[in-house]
Coordinates of N, CA and C in Angstrom, one line a residue:
C1 N -54.2 101.8 285.5 CA -55.3 100.9 285.6 C -55.2 99.8 284.4
S2 N -55.6 98.6 284.7 CA -55.6 97.5 283.7 C -57.0 97.0 283.5
A3 N -57.3 96.5 282.3 CA -58.6 96.0 282.0 C -58.8 94.7 282.7
I4 N -60.0 94.5 283.2 CA -60.4 93.3 283.9 C -60.7 92.2 282.8
D5 N -60.1 91.0 282.9 CA -60.3 89.9 282.0 C -61.4 89.1 282.6
A6 N -62.6 89.2 282.1 CA -63.8 88.5 282.6 C -63.7 87.0 282.4
C7 N -62.8 86.5 281.6 CA -62.7 85.1 281.3 C -61.5 84.5 282.2
E8 N -60.9 85.3 283.0 CA -59.7 84.8 283.7 C -60.0 83.7 284.7
R9 N -61.1 83.8 285.4 CA -61.4 82.9 286.4 C -62.7 82.0 286.0
S10 N -62.6 80.7 286.3 CA -63.7 79.8 286.1 C -64.3 79.9 284.8
N11 N -63.5 80.1 283.8 CA -63.9 80.2 282.4 C -65.0 81.3 282.2
G12 N -64.9 82.3 283.1 CA -65.8 83.4 283.0 C -67.3 83.1 283.3
G13 N -67.4 81.9 284.0 CA -68.8 81.5 284.3 C -69.5 80.8 283.2
C14 N -68.7 80.6 282.1 CA -69.3 79.9 280.9 C -69.3 78.4 281.2
S15 N -70.0 77.7 280.4 CA -70.0 76.2 280.5 C -68.6 75.7 280.2
S16 N -68.3 74.5 280.8 CA -67.0 73.9 280.5 C -66.9 73.5 279.0
K17 N -68.1 73.4 278.4 CA -68.2 73.0 277.0 C -68.3 74.3 276.1
A18 N -67.9 75.4 276.7 CA -68.0 76.7 275.9 C -66.7 77.4 275.9
E19 N -66.6 78.3 275.0 CA -65.4 79.2 274.9 C -65.8 80.6 275.5
C20 N -65.0 81.1 276.4 CA -65.2 82.4 277.0 C -64.4 83.4 276.1
R21 N -65.1 84.4 275.6 CA -64.5 85.4 274.7 C -64.6 86.8 275.3
R22 N -63.5 87.4 275.5 CA -63.5 88.8 276.0 C -64.1 89.7 275.0
T23 N -64.9 90.6 275.5 CA -65.5 91.6 274.6 C -65.0 93.0 275.0
T24 N -65.6 93.6 275.9 CA -65.1 94.9 276.5 C -64.5 94.6 277.9
P25 N -63.7 95.6 278.4 CA -63.2 95.3 279.7 C -64.2 95.0 280.7
G26 N -64.0 93.8 281.4 CA -64.9 93.3 282.4 C -66.1 92.6 281.8
N27 N -66.2 92.5 280.5 CA -67.3 91.7 279.9 C -66.8 90.6 279.0
R28 N -67.7 89.6 278.8 CA -67.3 88.5 278.0 C -68.6 87.9 277.3
A29 N -68.3 87.0 276.4 CA -69.4 86.3 275.7 C -69.1 84.8 275.8
C30 N -70.1 84.0 276.0 CA -69.9 82.5 276.1 C -70.4 81.9 274.8
V31 N -69.6 81.2 274.2 CA -70.0 80.5 272.9 C -69.7 79.0 273.0
C32 N -70.8 78.3 272.8 CA -70.7 76.8 272.9 C -69.7 76.3 271.9
R33 N -68.9 75.3 272.2 CA -68.0 74.7 271.3 C -68.7 73.9 270.2
A34 N -68.0 73.6 269.1 CA -68.6 72.8 268.0 C -69.1 71.5 268.6
G35 N -70.2 71.1 268.2 CA -70.8 69.9 268.6 C -71.8 70.1 269.8
Y36 N -71.9 71.3 270.3 CA -72.8 71.6 271.4 C -73.7 72.8 271.0
S37 N -74.8 72.9 271.7 CA -75.7 74.0 271.5 C -76.2 74.5 272.8
G38 N -76.5 75.8 272.9 CA -77.0 76.4 274.1 C -76.6 77.9 274.1
D39 N -76.8 78.5 275.3 CA -76.5 79.9 275.4 C -75.1 80.2 275.9
G40 N -74.3 79.2 276.0 CA -72.9 79.4 276.5 C -72.7 79.1 277.9
I41 N -73.8 79.4 278.7 CA -73.7 79.2 280.1 C -74.1 77.7 280.3
V42 N -75.0 77.3 279.5 CA -75.4 75.8 279.5 C -75.2 75.4 278.1
C43 N -74.4 74.3 277.9 CA -74.2 73.8 276.5 C -74.5 72.3 276.5
I44 N -75.4 71.9 275.6 CA -75.8 70.5 275.5 C -75.2 69.9 274.3
E45 N -74.8 68.7 274.4 CA -74.2 67.9 273.3 C -75.3 67.7 272.2
I46 N -74.9 68.0 271.0 CA -75.8 67.9 269.9 C -75.9 66.4 269.4
N47 N -77.1 65.8 269.4 CA -77.3 64.5 268.8 C -77.8 64.6 267.4
P48 N -76.9 64.4 266.4 CA -77.4 64.5 265.0 C -78.4 63.5 264.6
C49 N -78.6 62.4 265.4 CA -79.5 61.4 265.0 C -81.0 61.9 265.2
L50 N -81.2 62.9 265.9 CA -82.5 63.4 266.3 C -83.1 64.2 265.1
V51 N -82.3 64.6 264.2 CA -82.8 65.3 263.0 C -82.6 64.6 261.7
N52 N -83.6 64.2 261.0 CA -83.5 63.5 259.7 C -82.6 62.3 259.8
N53 N -82.8 61.6 260.9 CA -82.0 60.3 261.1 C -80.5 60.5 260.9
G54 N -80.0 61.7 261.2 CA -78.6 62.0 261.1 C -78.1 61.9 259.7
G55 N -78.9 62.0 258.7 CA -78.5 61.9 257.3 C -78.3 60.5 256.9
C56 N -78.7 59.6 257.7 CA -78.6 58.1 257.3 C -79.8 57.8 256.5
D57 N -79.7 56.7 255.8 CA -80.8 56.1 255.0 C -81.9 55.8 255.9
R58 N -83.1 55.8 255.4 CA -84.3 55.5 256.2 C -84.3 54.0 256.7
N59 N -83.5 53.2 255.9 CA -83.3 51.8 256.3 C -82.0 51.5 257.0
A60 N -81.5 52.6 257.7 CA -80.3 52.5 258.5 C -80.5 52.9 259.9
E61 N -79.7 52.5 260.8 CA -79.7 53.0 262.2 C -78.6 54.0 262.4
C62 N -79.0 55.1 263.0 CA -78.1 56.2 263.3 C -77.6 56.1 264.8
T63 N -76.3 56.0 265.0 CA -75.8 55.9 266.3 C -74.8 57.0 266.6
Q64 N -75.2 57.8 267.7 CA -74.3 58.9 268.1 C -73.0 58.4 268.6
T65 N -71.9 59.0 268.2 CA -70.6 58.5 268.7 C -69.8 59.6 269.4
G66 N -70.3 60.9 269.3 CA -69.7 62.0 270.0 C -70.5 63.3 269.7
P67 N -70.1 64.4 270.2 CA -70.8 65.7 270.0 C -71.0 65.9 268.5
N68 N -72.3 65.9 268.1 CA -72.7 66.1 266.7 C -72.0 65.2 265.7
Q69 N -71.7 64.0 266.2 CA -71.0 62.9 265.4 C -71.9 61.7 265.5
A70 N -71.9 61.0 264.4 CA -72.7 59.7 264.3 C -72.3 58.8 263.2
V71 N -72.6 57.5 263.3 CA -72.3 56.6 262.3 C -73.6 56.0 261.8
C72 N -73.7 55.6 260.6 CA -74.9 55.0 260.0 C -74.6 53.5 259.6
N73 N -75.5 52.7 260.1 CA -75.4 51.2 259.8 C -76.7 50.7 259.2
C74 N -76.6 50.1 258.0 CA -77.8 49.5 257.4 C -78.4 48.5 258.3
L75 N -79.7 48.5 258.3 CA -80.5 47.5 259.1 C -80.4 46.1 258.5
K76 N -80.7 45.1 259.3 CA -80.7 43.7 258.9 C -81.5 43.6 257.7
G77 N -81.0 42.9 256.7 CA -81.7 42.7 255.4 C -81.4 43.8 254.4
Y78 N -80.5 44.7 254.7 CA -80.1 45.7 253.8 C -78.5 45.8 253.8
S79 N -78.0 46.3 252.7 CA -76.6 46.4 252.5 C -76.2 47.8 252.0
G80 N -75.1 48.3 252.3 CA -74.7 49.7 251.9 C -73.8 50.3 252.9
D81 N -73.5 51.6 252.7 CA -72.6 52.4 253.6 C -73.4 53.1 254.7
G82 N -74.7 52.9 254.8 CA -75.5 53.5 255.8 C -76.1 54.8 255.3
K83 N -75.5 55.5 254.5 CA -76.1 56.7 253.8 C -77.1 56.2 252.8
T84 N -76.7 55.1 252.1 CA -77.5 54.5 251.1 C -77.6 53.0 251.4
C85 N -78.8 52.5 251.6 CA -79.0 51.1 251.9 C -79.9 50.4 250.9
T86 N -79.5 49.2 250.4 CA -80.3 48.5 249.4 C -80.7 47.2 250.0
Y87 N -82.0 46.9 249.7 CA -82.6 45.6 250.2 C -81.9 44.4 249.6
I88 N -81.5 43.5 250.5 CA -80.9 42.3 250.1 C -82.0 41.2 249.8
S89 N -82.0 40.7 248.6 CA -83.0 39.7 248.2 C -82.3 38.3 248.5
L90 N -82.8 37.6 249.4 CA -82.2 36.2 249.7 C -82.4 35.3 248.5
C91 N -83.4 35.6 247.7 CA -83.7 34.7 246.6 C -82.8 35.0 245.4
S92 N -82.0 36.1 245.4 CA -81.2 36.5 244.3 C -79.9 35.7 244.2
Q93 N -79.6 35.0 245.2 CA -78.3 34.2 245.2 C -78.7 32.7 245.5
N94 N -78.3 31.8 244.7 CA -78.4 30.4 244.9 C -79.9 30.0 245.2
N95 N -80.8 30.8 244.6 CA -82.2 30.5 244.8 C -82.6 30.5 246.2
G96 N -81.9 31.3 247.0 CA -82.2 31.4 248.4 C -82.0 30.2 249.3
G97 N -81.2 29.2 248.7 CA -81.0 28.0 249.4 C -82.1 27.0 249.2
C98 N -83.1 27.4 248.4 CA -84.2 26.5 248.1 C -83.7 25.4 247.0
S99 N -84.5 24.4 246.9 CA -84.2 23.4 245.8 C -84.2 24.0 244.5
E100 N -83.5 23.4 243.5 CA -83.5 23.9 242.2 C -84.9 23.7 241.5
F101 N -85.7 22.9 242.1 CA -87.1 22.6 241.6 C -88.1 23.4 242.5
A102 N -87.7 24.4 243.2 CA -88.6 25.2 244.0 C -88.6 26.7 243.6
I103 N -89.6 27.4 244.1 CA -89.8 28.8 243.8 C -89.4 29.5 245.2
C104 N -88.5 30.4 245.1 CA -88.1 31.2 246.3 C -88.8 32.5 246.3
N105 N -89.5 32.9 247.4 CA -90.2 34.1 247.5 C -89.7 34.9 248.8
D106 N -89.2 36.1 248.5 CA -88.8 37.0 249.6 C -90.1 37.4 250.4
T107 N -90.0 37.3 251.7 CA -91.2 37.7 252.5 C -90.9 38.8 253.4
E108 N -90.5 38.6 254.6 CA -90.1 39.7 255.5 C -88.6 39.9 255.3
L109 N -88.1 40.9 256.1 CA -86.6 41.2 256.0 C -85.8 39.9 256.4
A110 N -84.9 39.6 255.5 CA -84.0 38.5 255.7 C -84.8 37.1 255.9
E111 N -85.9 37.1 255.3 CA -86.7 35.9 255.4 C -87.2 35.5 254.0
R112 N -87.4 34.2 253.7 CA -88.0 33.8 252.4 C -88.7 32.5 252.6
T113 N -89.5 32.1 251.7 CA -90.2 30.9 251.7 C -89.8 30.1 250.4
C114 N -89.7 28.8 250.6 CA -89.4 27.9 249.4 C -90.6 27.0 249.2
T115 N -91.1 27.0 248.0 CA -92.2 26.2 247.6 C -91.9 25.4 246.3
C116 N -92.1 24.1 246.4 CA -91.8 23.2 245.3 C -92.7 23.6 244.1
K117 N -92.1 23.5 242.9 CA -92.8 23.9 241.7 C -93.9 22.8 241.4
P118 N -94.8 23.2 240.5 CA -95.8 22.2 240.1 C -95.2 20.9 239.6
N119 N -95.8 19.8 240.0 CA -95.4 18.5 239.6 C -94.2 18.0 240.4
Y120 N -93.9 18.7 241.5 CA -92.8 18.3 242.5 C -93.4 18.3 243.9
I121 N -92.9 17.5 244.7 CA -93.3 17.5 246.1 C -92.1 17.6 247.0
G122 N -92.3 18.1 248.2 CA -91.2 18.2 249.2 C -91.5 19.5 250.1
D123 N -90.4 19.8 250.8 CA -90.5 21.0 251.7 C -90.0 22.3 251.2
G124 N -89.6 22.2 249.9 CA -89.1 23.4 249.2 C -87.6 23.4 249.2
F125 N -87.0 22.8 250.2 CA -85.5 22.7 250.3 C -85.1 21.4 249.5
K126 N -86.0 20.5 249.6 CA -85.8 19.2 248.8 C -87.1 19.0 248.1
C127 N -87.0 18.9 246.8 CA -88.2 18.7 246.0 C -88.0 17.5 245.0
R128 N -89.0 16.7 245.0 CA -88.9 15.5 244.2 C -89.9 15.4 243.1
G129 N -89.5 14.9 241.9 CA -90.5 14.8 240.8 C -91.1 13.4 240.8
N130 N -91.5 12.9 239.6 CA -92.0 11.5 239.5 C -90.8 10.6 239.7
I131 N -91.1 9.3 240.0 CA -90.0 8.4 240.3 C -89.1 8.1 239.2
F132 N -89.7 8.2 237.9 CA -88.8 8.1 236.8 C -87.7 9.1 236.7
Q133 N -88.0 10.4 237.1 CA -87.0 11.4 237.2 C -86.1 11.2 238.3
E134 N -86.6 10.7 239.4 CA -85.8 10.5 240.6 C -84.8 9.4 240.5
L135 N -85.1 8.4 239.6 CA -84.1 7.4 239.4 C -82.8 8.0 238.9
L136 N -82.9 8.9 238.0 CA -81.7 9.5 237.3 C -80.9 10.4 238.3
R137 N -81.6 11.0 239.2 CA -81.0 12.0 240.1 C -80.2 11.3 241.2
N138 N -80.4 10.0 241.4 CA -79.7 9.3 242.5 C -78.8 8.3 241.9
S139 N -77.5 8.4 242.3 CA -76.5 7.5 241.8 C -76.8 6.1 242.1
N140 N -77.5 5.8 243.2 CA -77.8 4.4 243.6 C -78.8 3.8 242.6
T141 N -79.5 4.6 241.9 CA -80.6 4.1 241.1 C -80.4 4.5 239.6
S142 N -79.5 5.3 239.3 CA -79.3 5.8 237.9 C -79.1 4.7 236.9
R143 N -78.4 3.7 237.2 CA -78.2 2.6 236.2 C -79.5 2.0 235.8
F144 N -80.4 1.8 236.7 CA -81.7 1.2 236.4 C -82.4 2.2 235.4
Y145 N -82.3 3.5 235.6 CA -82.9 4.4 234.7 C -82.4 4.3 233.3
F146 N -81.1 4.2 233.2 CA -80.5 4.1 231.9 C -80.9 2.8 231.1
H147 N -81.1 1.7 231.9 CA -81.7 0.5 231.2 C -83.1 0.7 230.7
L148 N -83.9 1.4 231.5 CA -85.3 1.7 231.1 C -85.2 2.6 229.8
E149 N -84.4 3.6 229.8 CA -84.3 4.5 228.7 C -83.8 3.8 227.4
A150 N -82.9 2.9 227.6 CA -82.3 2.1 226.5 C -83.4 1.3 225.8
L151 N -84.4 0.9 226.6 CA -85.5 0.0 226.1 C -86.8 0.8 225.9
S152 N -86.7 2.1 226.1 CA -87.9 3.0 226.0 C -89.0 2.6 226.8
I153 N -88.7 2.1 228.1 CA -89.7 1.7 229.0 C -90.1 2.9 229.9
R154 N -91.3 3.4 229.7 CA -91.7 4.7 230.4 C -92.9 4.4 231.3
D155 N -93.2 3.2 231.6 CA -94.4 2.9 232.4 C -94.5 3.8 233.7
I156 N -93.4 3.9 234.4 CA -93.4 4.6 235.7 C -93.3 6.1 235.6
S157 N -93.4 6.6 234.3 CA -93.5 8.1 234.2 C -94.9 8.5 234.2
G158 N -95.8 7.6 234.2 CA -97.3 7.9 234.2 C -97.8 8.3 235.5
P159 N -99.1 8.6 235.7 CA -99.6 9.1 236.9 C -99.5 8.2 238.1
G160 N -99.4 6.8 237.9 CA -99.2 5.9 239.0 C -100.5 5.7 239.8
P161 N -100.3 5.3 241.1 CA -99.0 5.2 241.8 C -98.3 3.9 241.5
F162 N -97.0 3.9 241.7 CA -96.1 2.8 241.4 C -95.2 2.6 242.7
T163 N -94.8 1.3 242.8 CA -93.8 0.9 243.8 C -92.7 0.2 242.9
V164 N -91.5 0.7 243.1 CA -90.4 0.1 242.3 C -89.3 -0.3 243.2
F165 N -88.8 -1.6 243.0 CA -87.7 -2.2 243.7 C -86.5 -2.1 242.7
V166 N -85.6 -1.2 243.1 CA -84.4 -1.0 242.1 C -83.2 -1.6 242.6
P167 N -82.6 -2.5 241.8 CA -81.3 -3.1 242.2 C -80.2 -1.9 242.2
H168 N -79.4 -1.9 243.2 CA -78.4 -0.9 243.3 C -77.5 -0.8 242.1
T169 N -77.1 0.4 241.7 CA -76.3 0.6 240.5 C -75.1 -0.4 240.5
D170 N -74.4 -0.6 241.6 CA -73.3 -1.5 241.6 C -73.6 -2.9 241.2
I171 N -74.8 -3.3 241.6 CA -75.3 -4.7 241.3 C -75.5 -4.8 239.8
L172 N -76.2 -3.8 239.2 CA -76.5 -3.9 237.8 C -75.2 -3.8 237.0
N173 N -74.2 -3.1 237.5 CA -73.0 -2.9 236.7 C -72.1 -4.2 236.8
S174 N -72.3 -5.0 237.9 CA -71.4 -6.1 238.1 C -72.0 -7.5 237.7
D175 N -73.3 -7.6 237.7 CA -73.9 -8.9 237.5 C -73.8 -9.3 236.0
P176 N -73.0 -10.4 235.7 CA -72.8 -10.8 234.3 C -74.0 -11.2 233.5
R177 N -75.1 -11.5 234.3 CA -76.3 -12.0 233.6 C -77.0 -10.8 232.8
V178 N -76.7 -9.6 233.2 CA -77.4 -8.4 232.6 C -77.1 -8.4 231.1
K179 N -75.8 -8.6 230.7 CA -75.5 -8.6 229.3 C -76.2 -9.8 228.5
D180 N -76.3 -10.9 229.2 CA -77.0 -12.0 228.6 C -78.4 -11.7 228.3
W181 N -79.1 -11.1 229.3 CA -80.5 -10.8 229.2 C -80.7 -9.7 228.1
I182 N -79.8 -8.8 228.0 CA -79.9 -7.8 226.9 C -79.8 -8.5 225.5
A183 N -78.8 -9.4 225.4 CA -78.5 -10.1 224.2 C -79.7 -10.9 223.8
K184 N -80.3 -11.5 224.7 CA -81.5 -12.4 224.4 C -82.8 -11.7 224.3
G185 N -82.8 -10.4 224.6 CA -84.0 -9.6 224.4 C -85.0 -9.7 225.5
V186 N -84.5 -10.1 226.7 CA -85.5 -10.3 227.8 C -85.3 -9.3 229.0
M187 N -84.4 -8.3 228.7 CA -84.1 -7.4 229.8 C -85.4 -6.6 230.2
A188 N -86.2 -6.3 229.2 CA -87.4 -5.5 229.5 C -88.3 -6.3 230.5
Q189 N -88.4 -7.6 230.3 CA -89.2 -8.4 231.3 C -88.6 -8.4 232.7
V190 N -87.3 -8.5 232.7 CA -86.6 -8.4 234.0 C -86.9 -7.1 234.7
L191 N -86.8 -6.0 234.0 CA -87.0 -4.7 234.6 C -88.4 -4.5 235.1
R192 N -89.4 -5.0 234.3 CA -90.8 -4.8 234.7 C -91.1 -5.7 235.9
Y193 N -90.3 -6.7 236.1 CA -90.6 -7.6 237.3 C -90.3 -6.8 238.6
H194 N -89.6 -5.7 238.4 CA -89.2 -4.9 239.6 C -90.2 -3.8 239.9
M195 N -91.3 -3.7 239.1 CA -92.3 -2.6 239.2 C -93.6 -3.2 239.6
V196 N -94.3 -2.4 240.5 CA -95.6 -2.8 240.9 C -96.5 -1.6 240.6
A197 N -97.7 -1.8 239.9 CA -98.6 -0.7 239.6 C -99.7 -0.6 240.6
C198 N -100.3 0.6 240.6 CA -101.5 0.9 241.4 C -101.3 0.7 242.9
A199 N -100.1 0.9 243.3 CA -99.8 0.8 244.7 C -98.6 1.7 245.1
N200 N -98.8 2.4 246.2 CA -97.7 3.3 246.7 C -97.3 2.7 248.1
L201 N -96.5 1.6 248.0 CA -96.2 0.8 249.2 C -94.9 1.3 249.9
L202 N -95.1 1.9 251.0 CA -93.9 2.3 251.8 C -93.4 1.1 252.6
H203 N -92.3 1.3 253.3 CA -91.6 0.2 254.0 C -92.6 -0.4 255.0
K204 N -93.3 0.4 255.7 CA -94.3 -0.1 256.8 C -95.4 -0.9 256.1
D205 N -95.8 -0.5 254.9 CA -96.9 -1.2 254.2 C -96.4 -2.6 253.8
L206 N -95.1 -2.7 253.4 CA -94.6 -4.0 252.9 C -94.4 -5.0 254.0
T207 N -94.3 -4.5 255.2 CA -94.2 -5.5 256.3 C -95.4 -6.2 256.6
A208 N -96.6 -5.7 256.1 CA -97.9 -6.3 256.4 C -98.4 -7.2 255.3
I209 N -97.7 -7.3 254.2 CA -98.1 -8.2 253.0 C -97.1 -9.2 252.7
T210 N -97.5 -10.3 252.0 CA -96.6 -11.4 251.7 C -96.4 -11.5 250.2
N211 N -97.3 -11.1 249.3 CA -97.1 -11.2 247.9 C -97.7 -10.0 247.2
I212 N -97.0 -9.6 246.1 CA -97.6 -8.5 245.3 C -97.3 -8.9 243.8
T213 N -98.1 -8.4 242.9 CA -98.0 -8.7 241.5 C -97.2 -7.6 240.8
S214 N -96.2 -8.0 240.0 CA -95.4 -7.0 239.3 C -96.0 -6.7 238.0
L215 N -95.5 -5.7 237.3 CA -95.9 -5.3 236.0 C -95.7 -6.4 235.0
H216 N -94.7 -7.2 235.2 CA -94.4 -8.4 234.4 C -95.5 -9.4 234.5
G217 N -96.2 -9.4 235.6 CA -97.3 -10.4 235.8 C -97.0 -11.4 236.8
D218 N -95.7 -11.6 237.2 CA -95.4 -12.6 238.2 C -95.5 -12.0 239.6
L219 N -95.6 -12.9 240.6 CA -95.7 -12.5 242.0 C -94.3 -12.2 242.5
I220 N -94.2 -11.3 243.4 CA -93.0 -11.0 244.2 C -93.3 -11.4 245.6
H221 N -92.6 -12.3 246.2 CA -92.8 -12.8 247.6 C -92.1 -11.8 248.6
I222 N -92.7 -11.4 249.6 CA -92.1 -10.5 250.6 C -92.1 -11.2 252.0
S223 N -91.0 -11.2 252.6 CA -90.8 -11.7 254.0 C -90.2 -10.6 254.9
Y224 N -90.5 -10.7 256.1 CA -90.0 -9.6 257.1 C -89.5 -10.3 258.3
S225 N -88.3 -10.2 258.6 CA -87.7 -10.7 259.8 C -86.5 -9.9 260.2
Q226 N -86.3 -9.8 261.5 CA -85.1 -9.1 262.1 C -85.0 -7.7 261.5
N227 N -86.1 -7.0 261.4 CA -86.2 -5.7 260.9 C -85.7 -5.5 259.5
S228 N -85.7 -6.6 258.7 CA -85.3 -6.6 257.3 C -86.4 -7.1 256.4
L229 N -86.6 -6.4 255.3 CA -87.6 -6.8 254.3 C -86.8 -7.5 253.2
V230 N -87.2 -8.7 252.8 CA -86.5 -9.6 251.8 C -87.5 -10.0 250.7
L231 N -87.1 -9.8 249.5 CA -88.0 -10.2 248.4 C -87.5 -11.5 247.8
N232 N -88.5 -12.4 247.6 CA -88.2 -13.7 247.0 C -87.1 -14.4 247.7
N233 N -87.0 -14.2 249.1 CA -86.1 -14.9 250.0 C -84.6 -14.6 249.6
K234 N -84.4 -13.5 248.9 CA -83.1 -13.3 248.3 C -82.6 -11.8 248.4
A235 N -83.4 -10.9 247.8 CA -83.0 -9.5 247.7 C -83.5 -8.7 248.9
E236 N -82.6 -8.1 249.6 CA -82.9 -7.3 250.8 C -83.1 -5.8 250.4
I237 N -84.1 -5.2 251.0 CA -84.3 -3.8 250.8 C -83.2 -3.0 251.7
I238 N -82.3 -2.3 251.0 CA -81.3 -1.6 251.8 C -81.5 -0.1 251.9
L239 N -82.3 0.5 251.0 CA -82.7 1.9 251.1 C -84.2 1.9 250.8
S240 N -85.0 2.6 251.6 CA -86.4 2.6 251.4 C -87.1 4.0 251.4
D241 N -88.3 4.0 250.9 CA -89.2 5.2 251.0 C -88.6 6.4 250.3
A242 N -88.1 6.3 249.1 CA -87.8 7.5 248.3 C -89.0 7.9 247.6
V243 N -89.8 8.8 248.1 CA -91.1 9.1 247.6 C -91.1 10.2 246.5
G244 N -91.8 9.9 245.4 CA -91.9 10.8 244.3 C -93.4 11.2 244.2
T245 N -93.7 12.0 243.2 CA -95.1 12.4 243.0 C -96.0 11.3 242.5
N246 N -95.5 10.2 242.0 CA -96.3 9.2 241.5 C -95.9 7.8 242.0
G247 N -95.2 7.8 243.2 CA -94.9 6.5 243.7 C -93.7 6.5 244.7
V248 N -93.2 5.4 244.9 CA -92.0 5.2 245.9 C -91.0 4.3 245.3
I249 N -89.7 4.5 245.7 CA -88.6 3.7 245.2 C -88.0 3.0 246.4
H250 N -87.7 1.8 246.3 CA -86.9 1.0 247.3 C -85.7 0.5 246.6
V251 N -84.5 0.6 247.2 CA -83.3 0.0 246.6 C -83.0 -1.3 247.2
I252 N -82.7 -2.3 246.4 CA -82.4 -3.7 246.8 C -81.0 -4.1 246.4
N253 N -80.5 -5.1 247.1 CA -79.1 -5.5 246.9 C -79.0 -6.8 245.9
Q254 N -80.1 -7.2 245.3 CA -80.0 -8.2 244.3 C -81.0 -7.9 243.2
I255 N -80.7 -8.6 242.0 CA -81.7 -8.4 240.9 C -82.8 -9.5 241.1
L256 N -84.0 -9.1 240.9 CA -85.1 -10.1 240.9 C -85.3 -10.7 239.5
V257 N -85.4 -12.0 239.5 CA -85.5 -12.7 238.3 C -86.9 -13.4 238.2
P258 N -87.7 -13.1 237.2 CA -89.0 -13.7 237.1 C -89.0 -15.2 236.7

């Protein structure tokens, strides 16, 4: 006589996911393979993500990849290996993409707000100070700023509002009359002729008026034709409406002479 192998046929009636083990002649035991659970007759794949998030961080997603196998991936707004996930502060790098003159605040995951600091205006991504400060920050107007500084003219750093017509930097650098005005001590008068107090005149406002009085005291004549604004029938506004906290800057292509 020979012993009957209960596992010889059909895996001994055990699950295909189980191992049939001979015990005594004619008998067997069914044991689920690694990664499966059950009585051996029925074996169900173990999903490790169902218990304690599969060992992943609470800010990670557990994804089953096989029997009792899973990978951990940090959720959006977090970084790490999945087992440990750290919150990513958008504001911690490059001020969150906000202006250097703005305050960055982390809000929701992977979200932030940008708010201009006190004494600045804008959308948070672009923030502007008073027009005296803005003159320096723009290469088109920086030369005008340096002339003001050299003569200690700070009129337009006050509360305003002001409207300033600024000759383009290239014009101030190339016009030979500038050196003569400085030598004769009249440059301050020329500069103040480009400033208007108590008025925040945007491009659309200038199209509706014909004369305005400068800080120097003389009138500036304004004409509008063919979509162009021209001052004193000579200087054309080539860039307009650079708005600051205390006024507006317009760039012109000629120097106004009182």
